mmCIF file of N, CA and C in Angstrom:
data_model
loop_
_atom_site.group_PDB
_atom_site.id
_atom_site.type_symbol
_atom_site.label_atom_id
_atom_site.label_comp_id
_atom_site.label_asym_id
_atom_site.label_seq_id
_atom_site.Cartn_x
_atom_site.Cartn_y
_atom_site.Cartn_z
ATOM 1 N N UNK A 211 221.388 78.987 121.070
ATOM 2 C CA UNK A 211 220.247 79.406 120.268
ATOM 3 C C UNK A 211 219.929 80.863 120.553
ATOM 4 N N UNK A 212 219.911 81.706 119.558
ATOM 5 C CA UNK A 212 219.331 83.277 119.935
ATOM 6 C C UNK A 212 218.038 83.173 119.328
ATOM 7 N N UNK A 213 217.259 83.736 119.889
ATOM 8 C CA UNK A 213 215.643 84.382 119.804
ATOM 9 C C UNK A 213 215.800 85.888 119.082
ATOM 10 N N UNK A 214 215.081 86.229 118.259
ATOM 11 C CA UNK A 214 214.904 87.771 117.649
ATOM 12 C C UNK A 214 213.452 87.801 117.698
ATOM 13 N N UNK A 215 213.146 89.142 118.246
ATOM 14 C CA UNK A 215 211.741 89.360 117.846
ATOM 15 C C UNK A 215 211.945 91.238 117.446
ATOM 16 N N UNK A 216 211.111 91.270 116.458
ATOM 17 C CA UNK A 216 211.239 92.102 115.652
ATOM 18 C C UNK A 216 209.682 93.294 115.907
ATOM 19 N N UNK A 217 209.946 94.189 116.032
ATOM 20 C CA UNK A 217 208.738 95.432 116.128
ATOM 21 C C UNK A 217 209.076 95.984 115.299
ATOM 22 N N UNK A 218 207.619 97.187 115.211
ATOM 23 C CA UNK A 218 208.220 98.550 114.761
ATOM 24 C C UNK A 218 207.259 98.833 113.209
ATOM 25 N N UNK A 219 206.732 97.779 112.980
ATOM 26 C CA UNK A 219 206.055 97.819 111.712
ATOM 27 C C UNK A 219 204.828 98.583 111.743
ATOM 28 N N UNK A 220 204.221 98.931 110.074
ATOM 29 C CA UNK A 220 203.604 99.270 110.576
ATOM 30 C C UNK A 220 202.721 99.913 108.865
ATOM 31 N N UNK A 221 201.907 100.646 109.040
ATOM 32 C CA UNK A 221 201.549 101.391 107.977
ATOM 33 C C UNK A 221 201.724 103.012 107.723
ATOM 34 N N UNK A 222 202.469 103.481 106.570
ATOM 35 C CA UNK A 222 202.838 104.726 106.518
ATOM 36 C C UNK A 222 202.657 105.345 104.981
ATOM 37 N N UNK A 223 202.634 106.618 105.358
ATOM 38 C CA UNK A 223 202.454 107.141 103.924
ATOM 39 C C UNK A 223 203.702 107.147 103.318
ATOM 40 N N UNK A 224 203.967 107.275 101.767
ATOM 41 C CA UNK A 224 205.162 107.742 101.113
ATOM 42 C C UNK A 224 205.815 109.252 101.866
ATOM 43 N N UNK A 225 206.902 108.691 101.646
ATOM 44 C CA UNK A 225 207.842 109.854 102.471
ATOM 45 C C UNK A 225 207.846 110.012 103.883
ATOM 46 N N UNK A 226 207.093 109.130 104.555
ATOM 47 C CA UNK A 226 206.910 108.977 106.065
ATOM 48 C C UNK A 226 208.242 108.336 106.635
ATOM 49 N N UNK A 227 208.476 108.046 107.884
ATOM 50 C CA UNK A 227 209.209 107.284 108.588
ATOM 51 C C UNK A 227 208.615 106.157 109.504
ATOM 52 N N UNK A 228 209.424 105.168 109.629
ATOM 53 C CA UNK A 228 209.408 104.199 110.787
ATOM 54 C C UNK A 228 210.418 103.418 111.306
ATOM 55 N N UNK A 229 210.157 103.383 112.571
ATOM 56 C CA UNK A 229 211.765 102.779 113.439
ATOM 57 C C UNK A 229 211.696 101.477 113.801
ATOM 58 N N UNK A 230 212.051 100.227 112.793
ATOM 59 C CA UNK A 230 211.862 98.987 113.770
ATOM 60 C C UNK A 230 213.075 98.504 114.621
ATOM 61 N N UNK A 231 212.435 97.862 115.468
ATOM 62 C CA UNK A 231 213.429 97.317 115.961
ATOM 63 C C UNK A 231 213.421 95.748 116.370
ATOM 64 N N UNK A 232 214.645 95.330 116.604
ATOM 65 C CA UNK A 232 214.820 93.627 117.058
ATOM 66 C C UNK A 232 215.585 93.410 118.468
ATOM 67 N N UNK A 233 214.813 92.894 119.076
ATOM 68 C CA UNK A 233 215.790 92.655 120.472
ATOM 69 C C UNK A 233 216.060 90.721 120.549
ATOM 70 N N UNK A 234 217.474 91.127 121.006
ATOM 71 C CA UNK A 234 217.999 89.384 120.658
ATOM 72 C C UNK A 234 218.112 88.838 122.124
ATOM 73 N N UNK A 235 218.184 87.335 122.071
ATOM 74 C CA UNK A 235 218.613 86.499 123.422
ATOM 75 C C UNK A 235 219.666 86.603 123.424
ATOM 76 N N UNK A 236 220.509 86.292 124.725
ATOM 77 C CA UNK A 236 221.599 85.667 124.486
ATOM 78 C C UNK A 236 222.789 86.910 125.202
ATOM 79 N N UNK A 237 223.951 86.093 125.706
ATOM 80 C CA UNK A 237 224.436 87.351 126.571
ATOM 81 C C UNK A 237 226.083 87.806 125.174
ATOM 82 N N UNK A 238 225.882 87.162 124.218
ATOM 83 C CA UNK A 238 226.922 87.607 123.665
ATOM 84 C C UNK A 238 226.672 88.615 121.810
ATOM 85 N N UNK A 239 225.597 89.321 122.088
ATOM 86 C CA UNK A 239 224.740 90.337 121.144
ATOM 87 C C UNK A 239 226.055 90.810 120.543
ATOM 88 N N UNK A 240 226.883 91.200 121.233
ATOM 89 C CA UNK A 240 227.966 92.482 121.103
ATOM 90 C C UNK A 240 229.203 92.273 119.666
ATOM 91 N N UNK A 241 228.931 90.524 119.624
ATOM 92 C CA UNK A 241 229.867 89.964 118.675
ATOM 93 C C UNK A 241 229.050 89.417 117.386
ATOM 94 N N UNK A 242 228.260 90.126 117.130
ATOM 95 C CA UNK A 242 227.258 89.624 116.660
ATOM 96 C C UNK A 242 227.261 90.346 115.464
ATOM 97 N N UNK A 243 227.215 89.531 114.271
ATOM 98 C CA UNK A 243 226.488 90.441 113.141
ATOM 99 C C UNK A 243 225.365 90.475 112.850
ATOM 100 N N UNK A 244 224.787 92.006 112.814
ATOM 101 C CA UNK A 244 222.670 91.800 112.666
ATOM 102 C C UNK A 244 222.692 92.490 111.485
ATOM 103 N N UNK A 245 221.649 91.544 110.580
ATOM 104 C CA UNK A 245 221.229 92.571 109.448
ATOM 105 C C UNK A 245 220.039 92.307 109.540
ATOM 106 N N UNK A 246 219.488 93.130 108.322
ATOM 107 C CA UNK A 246 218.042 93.312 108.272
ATOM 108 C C UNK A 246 218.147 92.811 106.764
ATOM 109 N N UNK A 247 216.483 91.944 106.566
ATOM 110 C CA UNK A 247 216.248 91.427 105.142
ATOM 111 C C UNK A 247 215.231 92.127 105.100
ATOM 112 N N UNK A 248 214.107 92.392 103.435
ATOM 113 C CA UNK A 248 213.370 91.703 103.632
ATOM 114 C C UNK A 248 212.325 91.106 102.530
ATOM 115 N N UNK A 249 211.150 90.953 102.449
ATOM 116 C CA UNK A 249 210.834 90.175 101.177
ATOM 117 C C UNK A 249 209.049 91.022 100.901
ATOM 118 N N UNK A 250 209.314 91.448 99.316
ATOM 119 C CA UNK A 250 207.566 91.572 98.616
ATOM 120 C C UNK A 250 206.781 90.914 98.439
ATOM 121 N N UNK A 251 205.928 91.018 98.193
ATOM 122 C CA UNK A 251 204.965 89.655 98.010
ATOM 123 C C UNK A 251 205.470 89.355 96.736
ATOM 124 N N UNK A 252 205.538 87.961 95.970
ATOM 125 C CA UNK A 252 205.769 87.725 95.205
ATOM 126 C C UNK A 252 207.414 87.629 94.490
ATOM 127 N N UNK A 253 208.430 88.150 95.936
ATOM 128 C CA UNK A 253 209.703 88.579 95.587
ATOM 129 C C UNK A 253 210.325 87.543 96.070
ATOM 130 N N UNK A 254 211.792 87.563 96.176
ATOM 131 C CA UNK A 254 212.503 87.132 96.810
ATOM 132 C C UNK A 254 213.131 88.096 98.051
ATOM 133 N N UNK A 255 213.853 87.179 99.361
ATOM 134 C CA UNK A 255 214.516 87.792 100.557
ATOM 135 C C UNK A 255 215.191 88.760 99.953
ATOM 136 N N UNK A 256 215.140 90.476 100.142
ATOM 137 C CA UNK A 256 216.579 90.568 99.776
ATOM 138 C C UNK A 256 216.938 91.746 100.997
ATOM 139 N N UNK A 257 218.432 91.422 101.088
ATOM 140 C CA UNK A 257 219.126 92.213 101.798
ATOM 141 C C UNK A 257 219.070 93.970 101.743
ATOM 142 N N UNK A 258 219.083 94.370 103.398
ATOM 143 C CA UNK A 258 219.075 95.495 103.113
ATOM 144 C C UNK A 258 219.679 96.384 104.034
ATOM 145 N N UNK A 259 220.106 96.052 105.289
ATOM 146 C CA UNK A 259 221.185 96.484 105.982
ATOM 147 C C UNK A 259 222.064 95.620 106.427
ATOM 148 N N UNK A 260 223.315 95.889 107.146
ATOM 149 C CA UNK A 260 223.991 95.032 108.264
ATOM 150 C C UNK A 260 224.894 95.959 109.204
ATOM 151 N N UNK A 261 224.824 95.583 110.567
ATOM 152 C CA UNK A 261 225.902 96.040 111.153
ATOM 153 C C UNK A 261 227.258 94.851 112.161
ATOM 154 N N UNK A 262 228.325 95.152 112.106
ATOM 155 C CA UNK A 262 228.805 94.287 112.884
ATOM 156 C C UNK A 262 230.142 95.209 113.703
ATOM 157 N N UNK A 263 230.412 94.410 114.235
ATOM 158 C CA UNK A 263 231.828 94.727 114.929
ATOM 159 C C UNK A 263 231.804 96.406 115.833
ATOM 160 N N UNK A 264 230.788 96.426 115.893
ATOM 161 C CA UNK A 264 230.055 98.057 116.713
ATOM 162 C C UNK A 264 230.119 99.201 116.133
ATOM 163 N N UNK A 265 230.908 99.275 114.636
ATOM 164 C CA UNK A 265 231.330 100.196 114.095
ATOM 165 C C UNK A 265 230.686 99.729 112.747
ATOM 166 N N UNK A 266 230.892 98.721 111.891
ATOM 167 C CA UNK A 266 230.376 97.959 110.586
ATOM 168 C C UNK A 266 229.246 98.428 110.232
ATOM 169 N N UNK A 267 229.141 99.020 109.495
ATOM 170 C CA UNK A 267 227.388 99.307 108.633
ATOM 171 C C UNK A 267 227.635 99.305 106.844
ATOM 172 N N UNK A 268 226.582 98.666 106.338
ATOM 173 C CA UNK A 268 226.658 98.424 105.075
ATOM 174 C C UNK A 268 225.161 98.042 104.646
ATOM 175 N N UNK A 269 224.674 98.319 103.541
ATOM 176 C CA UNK A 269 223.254 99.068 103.189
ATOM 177 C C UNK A 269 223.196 98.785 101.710
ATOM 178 N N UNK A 270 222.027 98.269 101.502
ATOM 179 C CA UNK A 270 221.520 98.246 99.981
ATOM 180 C C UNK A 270 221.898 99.486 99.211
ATOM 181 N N UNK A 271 221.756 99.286 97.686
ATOM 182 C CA UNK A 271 222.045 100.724 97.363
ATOM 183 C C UNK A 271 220.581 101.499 97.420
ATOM 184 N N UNK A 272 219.309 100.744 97.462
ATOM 185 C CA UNK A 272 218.267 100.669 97.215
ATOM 186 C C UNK A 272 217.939 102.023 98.436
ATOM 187 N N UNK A 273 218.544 101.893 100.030
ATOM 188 C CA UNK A 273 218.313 102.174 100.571
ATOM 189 C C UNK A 273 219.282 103.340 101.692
ATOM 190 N N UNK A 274 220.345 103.422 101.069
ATOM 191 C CA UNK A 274 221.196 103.732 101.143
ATOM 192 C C UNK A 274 220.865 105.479 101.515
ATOM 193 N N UNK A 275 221.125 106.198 102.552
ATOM 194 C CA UNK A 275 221.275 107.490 103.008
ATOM 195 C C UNK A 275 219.508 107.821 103.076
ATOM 196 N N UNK A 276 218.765 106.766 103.012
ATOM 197 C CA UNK A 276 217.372 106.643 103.749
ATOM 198 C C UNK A 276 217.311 106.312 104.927
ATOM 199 N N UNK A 277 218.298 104.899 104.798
ATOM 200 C CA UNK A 277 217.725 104.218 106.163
ATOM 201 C C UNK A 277 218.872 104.200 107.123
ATOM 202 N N UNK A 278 218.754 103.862 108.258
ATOM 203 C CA UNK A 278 220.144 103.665 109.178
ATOM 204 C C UNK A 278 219.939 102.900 110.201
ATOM 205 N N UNK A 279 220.710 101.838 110.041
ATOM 206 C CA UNK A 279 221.086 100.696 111.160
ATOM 207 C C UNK A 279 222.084 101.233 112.422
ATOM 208 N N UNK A 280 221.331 100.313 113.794
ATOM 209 C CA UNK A 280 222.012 100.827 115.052
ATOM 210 C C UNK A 280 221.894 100.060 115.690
ATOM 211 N N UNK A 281 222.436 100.146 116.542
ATOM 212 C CA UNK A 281 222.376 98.777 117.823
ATOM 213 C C UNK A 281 222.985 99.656 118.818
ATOM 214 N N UNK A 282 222.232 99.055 120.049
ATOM 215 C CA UNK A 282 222.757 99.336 121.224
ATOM 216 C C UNK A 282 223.061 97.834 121.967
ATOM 217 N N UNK A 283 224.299 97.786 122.073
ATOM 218 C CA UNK A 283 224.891 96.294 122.663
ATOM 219 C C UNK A 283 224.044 96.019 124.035
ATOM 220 N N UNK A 284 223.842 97.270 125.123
ATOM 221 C CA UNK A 284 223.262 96.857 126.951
ATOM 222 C C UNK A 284 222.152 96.824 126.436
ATOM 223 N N UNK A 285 220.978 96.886 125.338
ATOM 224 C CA UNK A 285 219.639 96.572 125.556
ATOM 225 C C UNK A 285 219.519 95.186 124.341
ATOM 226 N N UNK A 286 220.896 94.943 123.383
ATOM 227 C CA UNK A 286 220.814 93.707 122.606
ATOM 228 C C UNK A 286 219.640 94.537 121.736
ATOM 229 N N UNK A 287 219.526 94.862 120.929
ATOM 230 C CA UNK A 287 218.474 95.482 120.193
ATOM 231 C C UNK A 287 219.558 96.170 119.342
ATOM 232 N N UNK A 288 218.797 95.754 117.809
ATOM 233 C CA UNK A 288 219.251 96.640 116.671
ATOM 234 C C UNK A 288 218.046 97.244 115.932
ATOM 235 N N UNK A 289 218.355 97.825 115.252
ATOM 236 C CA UNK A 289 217.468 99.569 115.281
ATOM 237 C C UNK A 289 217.363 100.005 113.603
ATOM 238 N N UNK A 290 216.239 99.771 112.823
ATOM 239 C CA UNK A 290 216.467 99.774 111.483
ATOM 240 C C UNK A 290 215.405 101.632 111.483
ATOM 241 N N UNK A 291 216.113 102.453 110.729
ATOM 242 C CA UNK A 291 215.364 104.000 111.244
ATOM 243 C C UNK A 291 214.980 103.984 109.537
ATOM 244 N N UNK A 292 213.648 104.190 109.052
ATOM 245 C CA UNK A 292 213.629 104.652 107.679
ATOM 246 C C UNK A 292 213.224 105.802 107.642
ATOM 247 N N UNK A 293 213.799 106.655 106.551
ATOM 248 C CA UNK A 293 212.990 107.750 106.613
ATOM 249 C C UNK A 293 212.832 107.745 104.521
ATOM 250 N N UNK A 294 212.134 108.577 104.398
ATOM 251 C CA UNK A 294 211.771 109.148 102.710
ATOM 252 C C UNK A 294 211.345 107.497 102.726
ATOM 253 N N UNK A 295 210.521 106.876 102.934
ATOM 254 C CA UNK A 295 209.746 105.791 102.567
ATOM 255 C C UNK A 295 209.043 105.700 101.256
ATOM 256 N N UNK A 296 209.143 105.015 100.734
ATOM 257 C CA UNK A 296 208.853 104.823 98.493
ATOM 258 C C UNK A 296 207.820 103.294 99.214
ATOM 259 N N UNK A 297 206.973 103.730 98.009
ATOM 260 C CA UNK A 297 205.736 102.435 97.946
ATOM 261 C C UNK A 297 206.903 101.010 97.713
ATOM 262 N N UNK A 298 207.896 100.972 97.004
ATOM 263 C CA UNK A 298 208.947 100.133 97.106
ATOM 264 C C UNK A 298 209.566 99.578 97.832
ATOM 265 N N UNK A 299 209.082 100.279 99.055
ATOM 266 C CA UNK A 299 209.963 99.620 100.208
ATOM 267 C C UNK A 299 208.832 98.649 101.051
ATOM 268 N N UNK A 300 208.028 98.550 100.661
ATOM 269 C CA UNK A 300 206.650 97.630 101.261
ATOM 270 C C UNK A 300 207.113 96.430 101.345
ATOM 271 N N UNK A 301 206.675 95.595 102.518
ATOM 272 C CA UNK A 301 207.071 93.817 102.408
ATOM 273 C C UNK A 301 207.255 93.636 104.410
ATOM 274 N N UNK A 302 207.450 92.572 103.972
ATOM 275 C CA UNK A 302 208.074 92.054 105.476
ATOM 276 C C UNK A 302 209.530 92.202 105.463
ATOM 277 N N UNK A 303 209.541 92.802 107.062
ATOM 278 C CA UNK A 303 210.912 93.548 107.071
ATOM 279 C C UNK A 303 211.218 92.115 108.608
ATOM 280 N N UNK A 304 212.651 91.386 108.080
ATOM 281 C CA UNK A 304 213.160 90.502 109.010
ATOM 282 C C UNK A 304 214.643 90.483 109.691
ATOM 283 N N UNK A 305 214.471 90.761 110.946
ATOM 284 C CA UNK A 305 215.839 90.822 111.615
ATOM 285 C C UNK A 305 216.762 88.989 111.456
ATOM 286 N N UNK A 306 217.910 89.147 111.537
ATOM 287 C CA UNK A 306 218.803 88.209 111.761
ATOM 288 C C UNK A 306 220.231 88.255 112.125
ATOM 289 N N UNK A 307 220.739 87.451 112.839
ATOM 290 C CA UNK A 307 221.937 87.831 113.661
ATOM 291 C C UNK A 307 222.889 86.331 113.219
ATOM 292 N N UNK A 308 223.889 86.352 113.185
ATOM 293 C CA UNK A 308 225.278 85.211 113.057
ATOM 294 C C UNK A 308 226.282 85.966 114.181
ATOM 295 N N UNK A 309 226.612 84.523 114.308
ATOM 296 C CA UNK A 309 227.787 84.325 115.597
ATOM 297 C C UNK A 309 228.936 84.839 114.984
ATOM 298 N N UNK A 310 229.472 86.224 114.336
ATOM 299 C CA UNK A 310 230.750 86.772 113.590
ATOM 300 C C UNK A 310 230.765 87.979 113.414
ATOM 301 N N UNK A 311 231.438 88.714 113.899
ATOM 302 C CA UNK A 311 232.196 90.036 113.517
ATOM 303 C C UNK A 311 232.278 90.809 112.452
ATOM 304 N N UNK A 312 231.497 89.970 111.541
ATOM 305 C CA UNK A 312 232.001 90.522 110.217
ATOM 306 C C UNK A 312 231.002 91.038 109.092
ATOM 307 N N UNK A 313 231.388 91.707 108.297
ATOM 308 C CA UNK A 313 230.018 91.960 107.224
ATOM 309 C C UNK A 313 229.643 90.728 106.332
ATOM 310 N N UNK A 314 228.065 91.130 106.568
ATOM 311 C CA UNK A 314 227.385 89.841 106.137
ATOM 312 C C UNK A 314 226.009 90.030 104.988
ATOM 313 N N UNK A 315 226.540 89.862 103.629
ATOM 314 C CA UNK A 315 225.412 90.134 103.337
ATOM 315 C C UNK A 315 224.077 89.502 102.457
ATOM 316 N N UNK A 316 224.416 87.885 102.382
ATOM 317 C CA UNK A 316 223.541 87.145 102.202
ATOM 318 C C UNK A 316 222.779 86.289 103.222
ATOM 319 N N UNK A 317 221.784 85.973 102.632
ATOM 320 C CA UNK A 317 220.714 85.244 104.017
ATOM 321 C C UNK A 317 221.238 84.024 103.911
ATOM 322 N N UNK A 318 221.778 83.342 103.482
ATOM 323 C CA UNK A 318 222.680 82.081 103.985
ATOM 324 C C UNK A 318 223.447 82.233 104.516
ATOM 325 N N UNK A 319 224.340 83.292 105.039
ATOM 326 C CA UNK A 319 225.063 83.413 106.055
ATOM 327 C C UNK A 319 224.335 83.969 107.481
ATOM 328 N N UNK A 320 223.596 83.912 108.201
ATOM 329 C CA UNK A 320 222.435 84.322 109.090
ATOM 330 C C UNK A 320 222.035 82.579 109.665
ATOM 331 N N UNK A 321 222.102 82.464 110.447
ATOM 332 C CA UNK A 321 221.242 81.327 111.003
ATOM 333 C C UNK A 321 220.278 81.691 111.700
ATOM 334 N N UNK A 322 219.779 82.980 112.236
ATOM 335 C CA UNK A 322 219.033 82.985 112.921
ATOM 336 C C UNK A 322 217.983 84.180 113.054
ATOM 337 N N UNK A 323 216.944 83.805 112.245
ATOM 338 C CA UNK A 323 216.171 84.863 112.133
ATOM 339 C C UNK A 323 215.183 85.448 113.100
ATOM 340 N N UNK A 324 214.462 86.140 112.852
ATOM 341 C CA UNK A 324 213.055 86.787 113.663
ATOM 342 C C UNK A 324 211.888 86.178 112.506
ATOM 343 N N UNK A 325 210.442 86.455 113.521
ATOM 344 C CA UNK A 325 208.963 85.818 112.834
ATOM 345 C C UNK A 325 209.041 87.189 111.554
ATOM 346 N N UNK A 326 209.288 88.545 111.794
ATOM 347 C CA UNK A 326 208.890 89.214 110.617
ATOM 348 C C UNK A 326 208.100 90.426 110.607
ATOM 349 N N UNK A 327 208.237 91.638 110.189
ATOM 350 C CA UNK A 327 207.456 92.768 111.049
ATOM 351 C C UNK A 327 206.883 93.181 109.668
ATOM 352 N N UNK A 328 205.445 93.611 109.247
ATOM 353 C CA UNK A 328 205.127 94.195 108.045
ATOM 354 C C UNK A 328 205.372 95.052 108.013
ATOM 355 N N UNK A 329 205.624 96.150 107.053
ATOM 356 C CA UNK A 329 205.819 97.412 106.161
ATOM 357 C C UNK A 329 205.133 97.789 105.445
ATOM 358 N N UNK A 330 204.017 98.572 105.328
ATOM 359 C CA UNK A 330 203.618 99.084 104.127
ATOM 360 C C UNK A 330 203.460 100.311 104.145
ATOM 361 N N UNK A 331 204.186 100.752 102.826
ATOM 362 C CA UNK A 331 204.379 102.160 102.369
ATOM 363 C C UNK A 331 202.916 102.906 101.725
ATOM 364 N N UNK A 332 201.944 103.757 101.640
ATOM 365 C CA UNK A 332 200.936 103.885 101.045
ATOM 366 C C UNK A 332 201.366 104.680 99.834
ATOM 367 N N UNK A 333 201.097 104.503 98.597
ATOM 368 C CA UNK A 333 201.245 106.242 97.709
ATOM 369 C C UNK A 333 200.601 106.954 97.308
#
C-alpha cells in the first residue's frame, strides 16, 4: 500500500506561480509512475502531468511549457512547479503513483491516490 500526501496549494493571482508537492510511502518510489490529476468544480478528473522511469515526462497540452514535473527519488516526493497560472487552471490538484515504469495517462491506470491540494487561480 503507498500513502501520498499532497501540499503546496494554495491561492494565487493570474500569472503567479505555485510548487506542489507529494511525498509517497514506501521504499520502492524510484519505479514508480507519478502523475498529477486534477478536477473543477463541476468537471471531470483530468490529467495533467506524469513522470516515470526518472527520465519520462509527459504533460497536458493545456499545460504544457507552464508547468514542470520532478521528482526526487531519496526524498520520494514529486514536484508539480506552475508558473503563468490562467483562472483555468483552478480545482483540486491530486497526486497518484502505479507500481510501473511507464507513461501513464489515465486515472484508471493509478491505484493510488492522495486526499487533494486546492488551487485557485484569482483574475
Amino acid at each position: 500500500q503507498v500513502q501520498l500526501v499532497e501540499s503546496g496549494g494554495g491561492l494565487v493571482q493570474a500569472g503567479g506561480s505555485l510548487r506542489l508537492s507529494c511525498v509517497a510511502s514506501g521504499r520502492t518510489f524510484r519505479t514508480y509512475a507519478m502523475g498529477w490529476f486534477r478536477q473543477a468544480p463541476g468537471k471531470e478528473r483530468e490529467f495533467v502531468a506524469t513522470s516515470w522511469s526518472g527520465v519520462g515526462k509527459y504533460y497536458a497540452d493545456s499545460v504544457k511549457d507552464r508547468f514542470t514535473i520532478s521528482r526526487d527519488n531519496t526524498k520520494n516526493t514529486v514536484y508539480l512547479q506552475m508558473n503563468g497560472l490562467k483562472a483555468e487552471d483552478t480545482g483540486v490538484y491530486y497526486c497518484a503513483a502505479a507500481p510501473t515504469p511507464r507513461m501513464i495517462t489515465g486515472s484508471n491506470g493509478y491505484p493510488y491516490w492522495g486526499q487533494g491540494t486546492q488551487v485557485t487561480v484569482s483574475s
